[in-house]
Every structure is written in structure tokens, then in C-alpha cells.
Amino acid sequence: MLFTAGLSSCVPVDGGAIELSWIEYCAAGQRPDSNGASCSCNARAAGLSRVRLAVMGVGDGAVAAACEGRSGCEFDAARQSGTTGFFIPPGDYDISLVPLGPSDTPLGGPECAVAGATGCWATPPPVRRMVVKGQVVSLGSFEIAVPDCPIIATCDGGCAGAP
């Protein structure tokens, strides 16, 4: 008789986890590289490298920024989905998504849509969720609005003078 009790896998559970997905759309509603998408949107979409969760605590005693400096809150943009480990402390959070460029420079986020910034990569406003130790919070899917070039579209090289 063979016993494998020592071979079980364990996942450290220090808090809750967050799972989400995302998809990019051009300002006119097409997916990048689809029929009808502008060349500037296609060029800009190629600049999306990673996405980062912004997890801001709400209320007394909340962890202010639960994902601050944690690599487990950043995901390769091409995957279009991600799940953190079980390290988010229990509590209420406003959770949003920040698109990042090749050098991990923020390209925009939820405040872009409110501010109406030109060339801004807009994401939905933060969603409020309660994180419970040992449980996964599913956020569903976020839309990332890829802006067209604000001034000059050079279809062979992206936007002149724009991120």
C-alpha cells in the first residue's frame, strides 16, 4: 500500500484573492486588429504591456493600498485574465484596473474617463467588494478603452509624440 500524505500541495492563505479579466476596445467600439479599427488604435493597443490592480481599503482600520508594491497584483496584458494569491487582507476595498506601458508606466485608469483626458486609457470606475480570508472575489471583466492618437497617426509606427 502506497501512502502519499506528504505529497499534497498547499497554497498559503493569508487573506483573500481577487480574480478578473479584461479586454481592450478602441474608442469607436472595435477590438484592436479587427476590421474597422483605426491604425492608431492598433498601434496604441500594442503598447499595453501589463495591467495592475489598484486595491484601496475603505473604512476604519482598512489596509490603505493592499496591492502596493506586490508583483502578484500585476499581470501580463496578453493573458487577459489574472488572479492574485490569497494575500489581500480581509476588508472592504475599492478595486480598479490600471493599464501599464512597456516600462510599467501607467497609461491611464478610471480617473481618465472622469477627467476627459486626451489620449487616456480609460477603465471603469472602482468596484467595491468585500474580501474574506480564504475566498476568491470575482470581479468579472473590465473594459480598457484604447484611445486613438490625439494628434497624428503614423500607421507604420504609432502615435507621434504620444505614449
PDB file of N, CA, C and O in Angstrom, residues 24-88:
ATOM      1  N   GLU A  24      -9.576  44.825 -24.418  1.00  0.00           N
ATOM      2  CA  GLU A  24      -9.334  46.166 -24.939  1.00  0.00           C
ATOM      3  C   GLU A  24     -10.305  46.459 -26.076  1.00  0.00           C
ATOM      4  O   GLU A  24     -10.605  45.582 -26.886  1.00  0.00           O
ATOM      5  N   TYR A  25     -10.773  47.705 -26.102  1.00  0.00           N
ATOM      6  CA  TYR A  25     -11.608  48.204 -27.188  1.00  0.00           C
ATOM      7  C   TYR A  25     -11.093  49.554 -27.626  1.00  0.00           C
ATOM      8  O   TYR A  25     -10.645  50.355 -26.811  1.00  0.00           O
ATOM      9  N   CYS A  26     -11.206  49.834 -28.918  1.00  0.00           N
ATOM     10  CA  CYS A  26     -10.854  51.146 -29.443  1.00  0.00           C
ATOM     11  C   CYS A  26     -11.994  52.113 -29.125  1.00  0.00           C
ATOM     12  O   CYS A  26     -13.114  51.701 -28.843  1.00  0.00           O
ATOM     13  N   ALA A  27     -11.701  53.400 -29.216  1.00  0.00           N
ATOM     14  CA  ALA A  27     -12.688  54.423 -28.895  1.00  0.00           C
ATOM     15  C   ALA A  27     -13.969  54.273 -29.719  1.00  0.00           C
ATOM     16  O   ALA A  27     -15.055  54.554 -29.232  1.00  0.00           O
ATOM     17  N   ALA A  28     -13.861  53.805 -30.930  1.00  0.00           N
ATOM     18  CA  ALA A  28     -15.030  53.655 -31.799  1.00  0.00           C
ATOM     19  C   ALA A  28     -15.773  52.333 -31.563  1.00  0.00           C
ATOM     20  O   ALA A  28     -16.751  52.058 -32.241  1.00  0.00           O
ATOM     21  N   GLY A  29     -15.320  51.525 -30.631  1.00  0.00           N
ATOM     22  CA  GLY A  29     -16.036  50.302 -30.280  1.00  0.00           C
ATOM     23  C   GLY A  29     -15.503  49.019 -30.890  1.00  0.00           C
ATOM     24  O   GLY A  29     -16.006  47.945 -30.585  1.00  0.00           O
ATOM     25  N   GLN A  30     -14.508  49.084 -31.750  1.00  0.00           N
ATOM     26  CA  GLN A  30     -13.947  47.860 -32.340  1.00  0.00           C
ATOM     27  C   GLN A  30     -12.819  47.331 -31.462  1.00  0.00           C
ATOM     28  O   GLN A  30     -12.202  48.068 -30.712  1.00  0.00           O
ATOM     29  N   ARG A  31     -12.565  46.061 -31.593  1.00  0.00           N
ATOM     30  CA  ARG A  31     -11.404  45.457 -30.945  1.00  0.00           C
ATOM     31  C   ARG A  31     -10.167  45.816 -31.762  1.00  0.00           C
ATOM     32  O   ARG A  31     -10.234  45.871 -32.993  1.00  0.00           O
ATOM     33  N   PRO A  32      -9.035  46.076 -31.096  1.00  0.00           N
ATOM     34  CA  PRO A  32      -7.805  46.315 -31.861  1.00  0.00           C
ATOM     35  C   PRO A  32      -7.541  45.144 -32.811  1.00  0.00           C
ATOM     36  O   PRO A  32      -7.842  43.995 -32.503  1.00  0.00           O
ATOM     37  N   ASP A  33      -7.008  45.460 -33.968  1.00  0.00           N
ATOM     38  CA  ASP A  33      -6.699  44.492 -35.024  1.00  0.00           C
ATOM     39  C   ASP A  33      -7.942  43.868 -35.653  1.00  0.00           C
ATOM     40  O   ASP A  33      -7.843  42.879 -36.360  1.00  0.00           O
ATOM     41  N   SER A  34      -9.130  44.431 -35.386  1.00  0.00           N
ATOM     42  CA  SER A  34     -10.332  43.928 -36.047  1.00  0.00           C
ATOM     43  C   SER A  34     -10.635  44.808 -37.257  1.00  0.00           C
ATOM     44  O   SER A  34     -10.093  45.901 -37.407  1.00  0.00           O
ATOM     45  N   ASN A  35     -11.527  44.346 -38.090  1.00  0.00           N
ATOM     46  CA  ASN A  35     -11.926  45.113 -39.252  1.00  0.00           C
ATOM     47  C   ASN A  35     -12.585  46.412 -38.781  1.00  0.00           C
ATOM     48  O   ASN A  35     -13.520  46.388 -38.008  1.00  0.00           O
ATOM     49  N   GLY A  36     -12.075  47.531 -39.224  1.00  0.00           N
ATOM     50  CA  GLY A  36     -12.642  48.819 -38.855  1.00  0.00           C
ATOM     51  C   GLY A  36     -11.902  49.530 -37.741  1.00  0.00           C
ATOM     52  O   GLY A  36     -12.166  50.700 -37.478  1.00  0.00           O
ATOM     53  N   ALA A  37     -10.993  48.861 -37.049  1.00  0.00           N
ATOM     54  CA  ALA A  37     -10.213  49.531 -36.006  1.00  0.00           C
ATOM     55  C   ALA A  37      -9.195  50.455 -36.670  1.00  0.00           C
ATOM     56  O   ALA A  37      -8.593  50.104 -37.676  1.00  0.00           O
ATOM     57  N   SER A  38      -9.019  51.627 -36.119  1.00  0.00           N
ATOM     58  CA  SER A  38      -8.070  52.574 -36.717  1.00  0.00           C
ATOM     59  C   SER A  38      -6.639  52.083 -36.524  1.00  0.00           C
ATOM     60  O   SER A  38      -6.333  51.367 -35.575  1.00  0.00           O
ATOM     61  N   CYS A  39      -5.773  52.510 -37.426  1.00  0.00           N
ATOM     62  CA  CYS A  39      -4.378  52.104 -37.304  1.00  0.00           C
ATOM     63  C   CYS A  39      -3.753  52.691 -36.046  1.00  0.00           C
ATOM     64  O   CYS A  39      -2.906  52.059 -35.421  1.00  0.00           O
ATOM     65  N   SER A  40      -4.199  53.886 -35.627  1.00  0.00           N
ATOM     66  CA  SER A  40      -3.618  54.456 -34.418  1.00  0.00           C
ATOM     67  C   SER A  40      -4.047  53.666 -33.178  1.00  0.00           C
ATOM     68  O   SER A  40      -3.263  53.470 -32.263  1.00  0.00           O
ATOM     69  N   CYS A  41      -5.283  53.189 -33.161  1.00  0.00           N
ATOM     70  CA  CYS A  41      -5.714  52.358 -32.037  1.00  0.00           C
ATOM     71  C   CYS A  41      -4.919  51.058 -32.001  1.00  0.00           C
ATOM     72  O   CYS A  41      -4.477  50.610 -30.944  1.00  0.00           O
ATOM     73  N   ASN A  42      -4.727  50.446 -33.158  1.00  0.00           N
ATOM     74  CA  ASN A  42      -3.939  49.210 -33.214  1.00  0.00           C
ATOM     75  C   ASN A  42      -2.528  49.431 -32.695  1.00  0.00           C
ATOM     76  O   ASN A  42      -1.995  48.626 -31.935  1.00  0.00           O
ATOM     77  N   ALA A  43      -1.914  50.552 -33.114  1.00  0.00           N
ATOM     78  CA  ALA A  43      -0.548  50.849 -32.672  1.00  0.00           C
ATOM     79  C   ALA A  43      -0.522  51.098 -31.167  1.00  0.00           C
ATOM     80  O   ALA A  43       0.382  50.649 -30.470  1.00  0.00           O
ATOM     81  N   ARG A  44      -1.486  51.833 -30.650  1.00  0.00           N
ATOM     82  CA  ARG A  44      -1.544  52.110 -29.217  1.00  0.00           C
ATOM     83  C   ARG A  44      -1.781  50.827 -28.422  1.00  0.00           C
ATOM     84  O   ARG A  44      -1.185  50.618 -27.382  1.00  0.00           O
ATOM     85  N   ALA A  45      -2.695  49.972 -28.886  1.00  0.00           N
ATOM     86  CA  ALA A  45      -3.011  48.729 -28.168  1.00  0.00           C
ATOM     87  C   ALA A  45      -1.777  47.851 -28.037  1.00  0.00           C
ATOM     88  O   ALA A  45      -1.609  47.156 -27.034  1.00  0.00           O
ATOM     89  N   ALA A  46      -0.900  47.883 -29.026  1.00  0.00           N
ATOM     90  CA  ALA A  46       0.334  47.098 -28.966  1.00  0.00           C
ATOM     91  C   ALA A  46       1.233  47.570 -27.830  1.00  0.00           C
ATOM     92  O   ALA A  46       2.110  46.835 -27.381  1.00  0.00           O
ATOM     93  N   GLY A  47       1.032  48.786 -27.328  1.00  0.00           N
ATOM     94  CA  GLY A  47       1.833  49.324 -26.230  1.00  0.00           C
ATOM     95  C   GLY A  47       1.369  48.907 -24.851  1.00  0.00           C
ATOM     96  O   GLY A  47       2.011  49.230 -23.860  1.00  0.00           O
ATOM     97  N   LEU A  48       0.254  48.199 -24.763  1.00  0.00           N
ATOM     98  CA  LEU A  48      -0.226  47.720 -23.470  1.00  0.00           C
ATOM     99  C   LEU A  48       0.595  46.501 -23.067  1.00  0.00           C
ATOM    100  O   LEU A  48       0.554  45.462 -23.717  1.00  0.00           O
ATOM    101  N   SER A  49       1.357  46.631 -22.003  1.00  0.00           N
ATOM    102  CA  SER A  49       2.270  45.584 -21.577  1.00  0.00           C
ATOM    103  C   SER A  49       1.699  44.741 -20.433  1.00  0.00           C
ATOM    104  O   SER A  49       1.687  43.523 -20.481  1.00  0.00           O
ATOM    105  N   ARG A  50       1.260  45.438 -19.383  1.00  0.00           N
ATOM    106  CA  ARG A  50       0.764  44.761 -18.180  1.00  0.00           C
ATOM    107  C   ARG A  50      -0.446  45.515 -17.652  1.00  0.00           C
ATOM    108  O   ARG A  50      -0.701  46.636 -18.049  1.00  0.00           O
ATOM    109  N   VAL A  51      -1.164  44.887 -16.737  1.00  0.00           N
ATOM    110  CA  VAL A  51      -2.231  45.570 -16.013  1.00  0.00           C
ATOM    111  C   VAL A  51      -1.984  45.369 -14.517  1.00  0.00           C
ATOM    112  O   VAL A  51      -1.419  44.356 -14.096  1.00  0.00           O
ATOM    113  N   ARG A  52      -2.376  46.378 -13.739  1.00  0.00           N
ATOM    114  CA  ARG A  52      -2.159  46.337 -12.291  1.00  0.00           C
ATOM    115  C   ARG A  52      -3.487  46.569 -11.586  1.00  0.00           C
ATOM    116  O   ARG A  52      -4.257  47.451 -11.955  1.00  0.00           O
ATOM    117  N   LEU A  53      -3.738  45.786 -10.564  1.00  0.00           N
ATOM    118  CA  LEU A  53      -4.899  46.014  -9.703  1.00  0.00           C
ATOM    119  C   LEU A  53      -4.575  47.123  -8.718  1.00  0.00           C
ATOM    120  O   LEU A  53      -3.509  47.118  -8.104  1.00  0.00           O
ATOM    121  N   ALA A  54      -5.489  48.059  -8.564  1.00  0.00           N
ATOM    122  CA  ALA A  54      -5.395  49.065  -7.507  1.00  0.00           C
ATOM    123  C   ALA A  54      -6.455  48.675  -6.482  1.00  0.00           C
ATOM    124  O   ALA A  54      -7.654  48.638  -6.806  1.00  0.00           O
ATOM    125  N   VAL A  55      -6.031  48.316  -5.288  1.00  0.00           N
ATOM    126  CA  VAL A  55      -6.925  47.796  -4.246  1.00  0.00           C
ATOM    127  C   VAL A  55      -6.824  48.725  -3.038  1.00  0.00           C
ATOM    128  O   VAL A  55      -5.880  48.645  -2.254  1.00  0.00           O
ATOM    129  N   MET A  56      -7.799  49.625  -2.916  1.00  0.00           N
ATOM    130  CA  MET A  56      -7.769  50.661  -1.881  1.00  0.00           C
ATOM    131  C   MET A  56      -8.777  50.342  -0.780  1.00  0.00           C
ATOM    132  O   MET A  56      -9.971  50.196  -1.048  1.00  0.00           O
ATOM    133  N   GLY A  57      -8.290  50.244   0.449  1.00  0.00           N
ATOM    134  CA  GLY A  57      -9.138  49.941   1.589  1.00  0.00           C
ATOM    135  C   GLY A  57     -10.157  51.033   1.864  1.00  0.00           C
ATOM    136  O   GLY A  57      -9.904  52.208   1.645  1.00  0.00           O
ATOM    137  N   VAL A  58     -11.329  50.627   2.348  1.00  0.00           N
ATOM    138  CA  VAL A  58     -12.420  51.540   2.659  1.00  0.00           C
ATOM    139  C   VAL A  58     -12.810  51.339   4.127  1.00  0.00           C
ATOM    140  O   VAL A  58     -12.970  50.205   4.572  1.00  0.00           O
ATOM    141  N   GLY A  59     -12.929  52.427   4.870  1.00  0.00           N
ATOM    142  CA  GLY A  59     -13.403  52.336   6.253  1.00  0.00           C
ATOM    143  C   GLY A  59     -12.273  52.307   7.262  1.00  0.00           C
ATOM    144  O   GLY A  59     -11.086  52.252   6.929  1.00  0.00           O
ATOM    145  N   ASP A  60     -12.674  52.353   8.537  1.00  0.00           N
ATOM    146  CA  ASP A  60     -11.720  52.351   9.641  1.00  0.00           C
ATOM    147  C   ASP A  60     -10.932  51.048   9.692  1.00  0.00           C
ATOM    148  O   ASP A  60     -11.488  49.973   9.541  1.00  0.00           O
ATOM    149  N   GLY A  61      -9.640  51.166   9.911  1.00  0.00           N
ATOM    150  CA  GLY A  61      -8.778  50.004  10.060  1.00  0.00           C
ATOM    151  C   GLY A  61      -8.473  49.276   8.775  1.00  0.00           C
ATOM    152  O   GLY A  61      -7.861  48.215   8.786  1.00  0.00           O
ATOM    153  N   ALA A  62      -8.896  49.810   7.629  1.00  0.00           N
ATOM    154  CA  ALA A  62      -8.664  49.140   6.349  1.00  0.00           C
ATOM    155  C   ALA A  62      -7.216  49.323   5.913  1.00  0.00           C
ATOM    156  O   ALA A  62      -6.574  50.312   6.233  1.00  0.00           O
ATOM    157  N   VAL A  63      -6.729  48.353   5.164  1.00  0.00           N
ATOM    158  CA  VAL A  63      -5.400  48.449   4.563  1.00  0.00           C
ATOM    159  C   VAL A  63      -5.502  49.453   3.426  1.00  0.00           C
ATOM    160  O   VAL A  63      -6.314  49.288   2.510  1.00  0.00           O
ATOM    161  N   ALA A  64      -4.716  50.511   3.491  1.00  0.00           N
ATOM    162  CA  ALA A  64      -4.837  51.614   2.526  1.00  0.00           C
ATOM    163  C   ALA A  64      -4.653  51.155   1.087  1.00  0.00           C
ATOM    164  O   ALA A  64      -5.477  51.432   0.229  1.00  0.00           O
ATOM    165  N   ALA A  65      -3.585  50.460   0.786  1.00  0.00           N
ATOM    166  CA  ALA A  65      -3.288  50.019  -0.581  1.00  0.00           C
ATOM    167  C   ALA A  65      -2.760  48.592  -0.517  1.00  0.00           C
ATOM    168  O   ALA A  65      -1.560  48.365  -0.455  1.00  0.00           O
ATOM    169  N   ALA A  66      -3.668  47.631  -0.557  1.00  0.00           N
ATOM    170  CA  ALA A  66      -3.313  46.228  -0.335  1.00  0.00           C
ATOM    171  C   ALA A  66      -2.412  45.645  -1.410  1.00  0.00           C
ATOM    172  O   ALA A  66      -1.722  44.654  -1.167  1.00  0.00           O
ATOM    173  N   CYS A  67      -2.387  46.235  -2.599  1.00  0.00           N
ATOM    174  CA  CYS A  67      -1.557  45.705  -3.688  1.00  0.00           C
ATOM    175  C   CYS A  67      -0.284  46.503  -3.912  1.00  0.00           C
ATOM    176  O   CYS A  67       0.523  46.151  -4.777  1.00  0.00           O
ATOM    177  N   GLU A  68      -0.104  47.563  -3.161  1.00  0.00           N
ATOM    178  CA  GLU A  68       1.066  48.434  -3.329  1.00  0.00           C
ATOM    179  C   GLU A  68       2.365  47.620  -3.268  1.00  0.00           C
ATOM    180  O   GLU A  68       2.639  46.937  -2.284  1.00  0.00           O
ATOM    181  N   GLY A  69       3.143  47.664  -4.352  1.00  0.00           N
ATOM    182  CA  GLY A  69       4.440  47.000  -4.388  1.00  0.00           C
ATOM    183  C   GLY A  69       4.387  45.483  -4.469  1.00  0.00           C
ATOM    184  O   GLY A  69       5.414  44.832  -4.323  1.00  0.00           O
ATOM    185  N   ARG A  70       3.240  44.899  -4.735  1.00  0.00           N
ATOM    186  CA  ARG A  70       3.110  43.438  -4.813  1.00  0.00           C
ATOM    187  C   ARG A  70       3.061  42.993  -6.266  1.00  0.00           C
ATOM    188  O   ARG A  70       2.145  43.361  -7.004  1.00  0.00           O
ATOM    189  N   SER A  71       4.015  42.193  -6.669  1.00  0.00           N
ATOM    190  CA  SER A  71       4.047  41.712  -8.048  1.00  0.00           C
ATOM    191  C   SER A  71       2.858  40.805  -8.351  1.00  0.00           C
ATOM    192  O   SER A  71       2.459  40.676  -9.504  1.00  0.00           O
ATOM    193  N   GLY A  72       2.268  40.201  -7.333  1.00  0.00           N
ATOM    194  CA  GLY A  72       1.114  39.320  -7.525  1.00  0.00           C
ATOM    195  C   GLY A  72      -0.156  40.054  -7.907  1.00  0.00           C
ATOM    196  O   GLY A  72      -1.186  39.435  -8.143  1.00  0.00           O
ATOM    197  N   CYS A  73      -0.086  41.395  -7.989  1.00  0.00           N
ATOM    198  CA  CYS A  73      -1.230  42.211  -8.408  1.00  0.00           C
ATOM    199  C   CYS A  73      -1.043  42.760  -9.813  1.00  0.00           C
ATOM    200  O   CYS A  73      -1.815  43.599 -10.262  1.00  0.00           O
ATOM    201  N   GLU A  74       0.010  42.324 -10.511  1.00  0.00           N
ATOM    202  CA  GLU A  74       0.259  42.732 -11.885  1.00  0.00           C
ATOM    203  C   GLU A  74       0.253  41.499 -12.783  1.00  0.00           C
ATOM    204  O   GLU A  74       0.740  40.437 -12.403  1.00  0.00           O
ATOM    205  N   PHE A  75      -0.301  41.693 -13.987  1.00  0.00           N
ATOM    206  CA  PHE A  75      -0.470  40.572 -14.904  1.00  0.00           C
ATOM    207  C   PHE A  75      -0.077  40.982 -16.317  1.00  0.00           C
ATOM    208  O   PHE A  75      -0.275  42.139 -16.713  1.00  0.00           O
ATOM    209  N   ASP A  76       0.441  40.029 -17.077  1.00  0.00           N
ATOM    210  CA  ASP A  76       0.766  40.252 -18.481  1.00  0.00           C
ATOM    211  C   ASP A  76      -0.538  40.564 -19.215  1.00  0.00           C
ATOM    212  O   ASP A  76      -1.511  39.811 -19.111  1.00  0.00           O
ATOM    213  N   ALA A  77      -0.581  41.665 -19.936  1.00  0.00           N
ATOM    214  CA  ALA A  77      -1.814  42.106 -20.595  1.00  0.00           C
ATOM    215  C   ALA A  77      -2.326  41.097 -21.620  1.00  0.00           C
ATOM    216  O   ALA A  77      -3.531  40.966 -21.806  1.00  0.00           O
ATOM    217  N   ALA A  78      -1.432  40.376 -22.272  1.00  0.00           N
ATOM    218  CA  ALA A  78      -1.848  39.422 -23.294  1.00  0.00           C
ATOM    219  C   ALA A  78      -2.666  38.268 -22.724  1.00  0.00           C
ATOM    220  O   ALA A  78      -3.461  37.661 -23.435  1.00  0.00           O
ATOM    221  N   ARG A  79      -2.528  38.000 -21.435  1.00  0.00           N
ATOM    222  CA  ARG A  79      -3.289  36.902 -20.809  1.00  0.00           C
ATOM    223  C   ARG A  79      -4.775  37.218 -20.712  1.00  0.00           C
ATOM    224  O   ARG A  79      -5.605  36.328 -20.681  1.00  0.00           O
ATOM    225  N   GLN A  80      -5.116  38.479 -20.575  1.00  0.00           N
ATOM    226  CA  GLN A  80      -6.480  38.967 -20.445  1.00  0.00           C
ATOM    227  C   GLN A  80      -7.226  38.396 -19.245  1.00  0.00           C
ATOM    228  O   GLN A  80      -8.442  38.425 -19.193  1.00  0.00           O
ATOM    229  N   SER A  81      -6.489  37.877 -18.269  1.00  0.00           N
ATOM    230  CA  SER A  81      -7.088  37.446 -17.008  1.00  0.00           C
ATOM    231  C   SER A  81      -5.977  37.305 -15.973  1.00  0.00           C
ATOM    232  O   SER A  81      -4.809  37.181 -16.318  1.00  0.00           O
ATOM    233  N   GLY A  82      -6.374  37.337 -14.723  1.00  0.00           N
ATOM    234  CA  GLY A  82      -5.398  37.184 -13.659  1.00  0.00           C
ATOM    235  C   GLY A  82      -6.077  36.917 -12.327  1.00  0.00           C
ATOM    236  O   GLY A  82      -7.241  37.262 -12.131  1.00  0.00           O
ATOM    237  N   THR A  83      -5.342  36.296 -11.428  1.00  0.00           N
ATOM    238  CA  THR A  83      -5.810  36.021 -10.073  1.00  0.00           C
ATOM    239  C   THR A  83      -4.656  36.258  -9.121  1.00  0.00           C
ATOM    240  O   THR A  83      -3.553  35.755  -9.344  1.00  0.00           O
ATOM    241  N   THR A  84      -4.912  37.032  -8.076  1.00  0.00           N
ATOM    242  CA  THR A  84      -3.883  37.241  -7.066  1.00  0.00           C
ATOM    243  C   THR A  84      -3.775  35.984  -6.215  1.00  0.00           C
ATOM    244  O   THR A  84      -4.641  35.110  -6.262  1.00  0.00           O
ATOM    245  N   GLY A  85      -2.737  35.929  -5.405  1.00  0.00           N
ATOM    246  CA  GLY A  85      -2.665  34.895  -4.383  1.00  0.00           C
ATOM    247  C   GLY A  85      -3.593  35.285  -3.235  1.00  0.00           C
ATOM    248  O   GLY A  85      -4.230  36.341  -3.253  1.00  0.00           O
ATOM    249  N   PHE A  86      -3.655  34.453  -2.229  1.00  0.00           N
ATOM    250  CA  PHE A  86      -4.506  34.704  -1.058  1.00  0.00           C
ATOM    251  C   PHE A  86      -3.761  35.570  -0.048  1.00  0.00           C
ATOM    252  O   PHE A  86      -3.491  35.152   1.066  1.00  0.00           O
ATOM    253  N   PHE A  87      -3.447  36.815  -0.460  1.00  0.00           N
ATOM    254  CA  PHE A  87      -2.703  37.709   0.421  1.00  0.00           C
ATOM    255  C   PHE A  87      -3.410  39.045   0.676  1.00  0.00           C
ATOM    256  O   PHE A  87      -2.894  39.887   1.397  1.00  0.00           O
ATOM    257  N   ILE A  88      -4.575  39.250   0.091  1.00  0.00           N
ATOM    258  CA  ILE A  88      -5.301  40.509   0.309  1.00  0.00           C
ATOM    259  C   ILE A  88      -5.967  40.433   1.687  1.00  0.00           C
ATOM    260  O   ILE A  88      -6.800  39.557   1.923  1.00  0.00           O
TER     261      ILE A  88
END
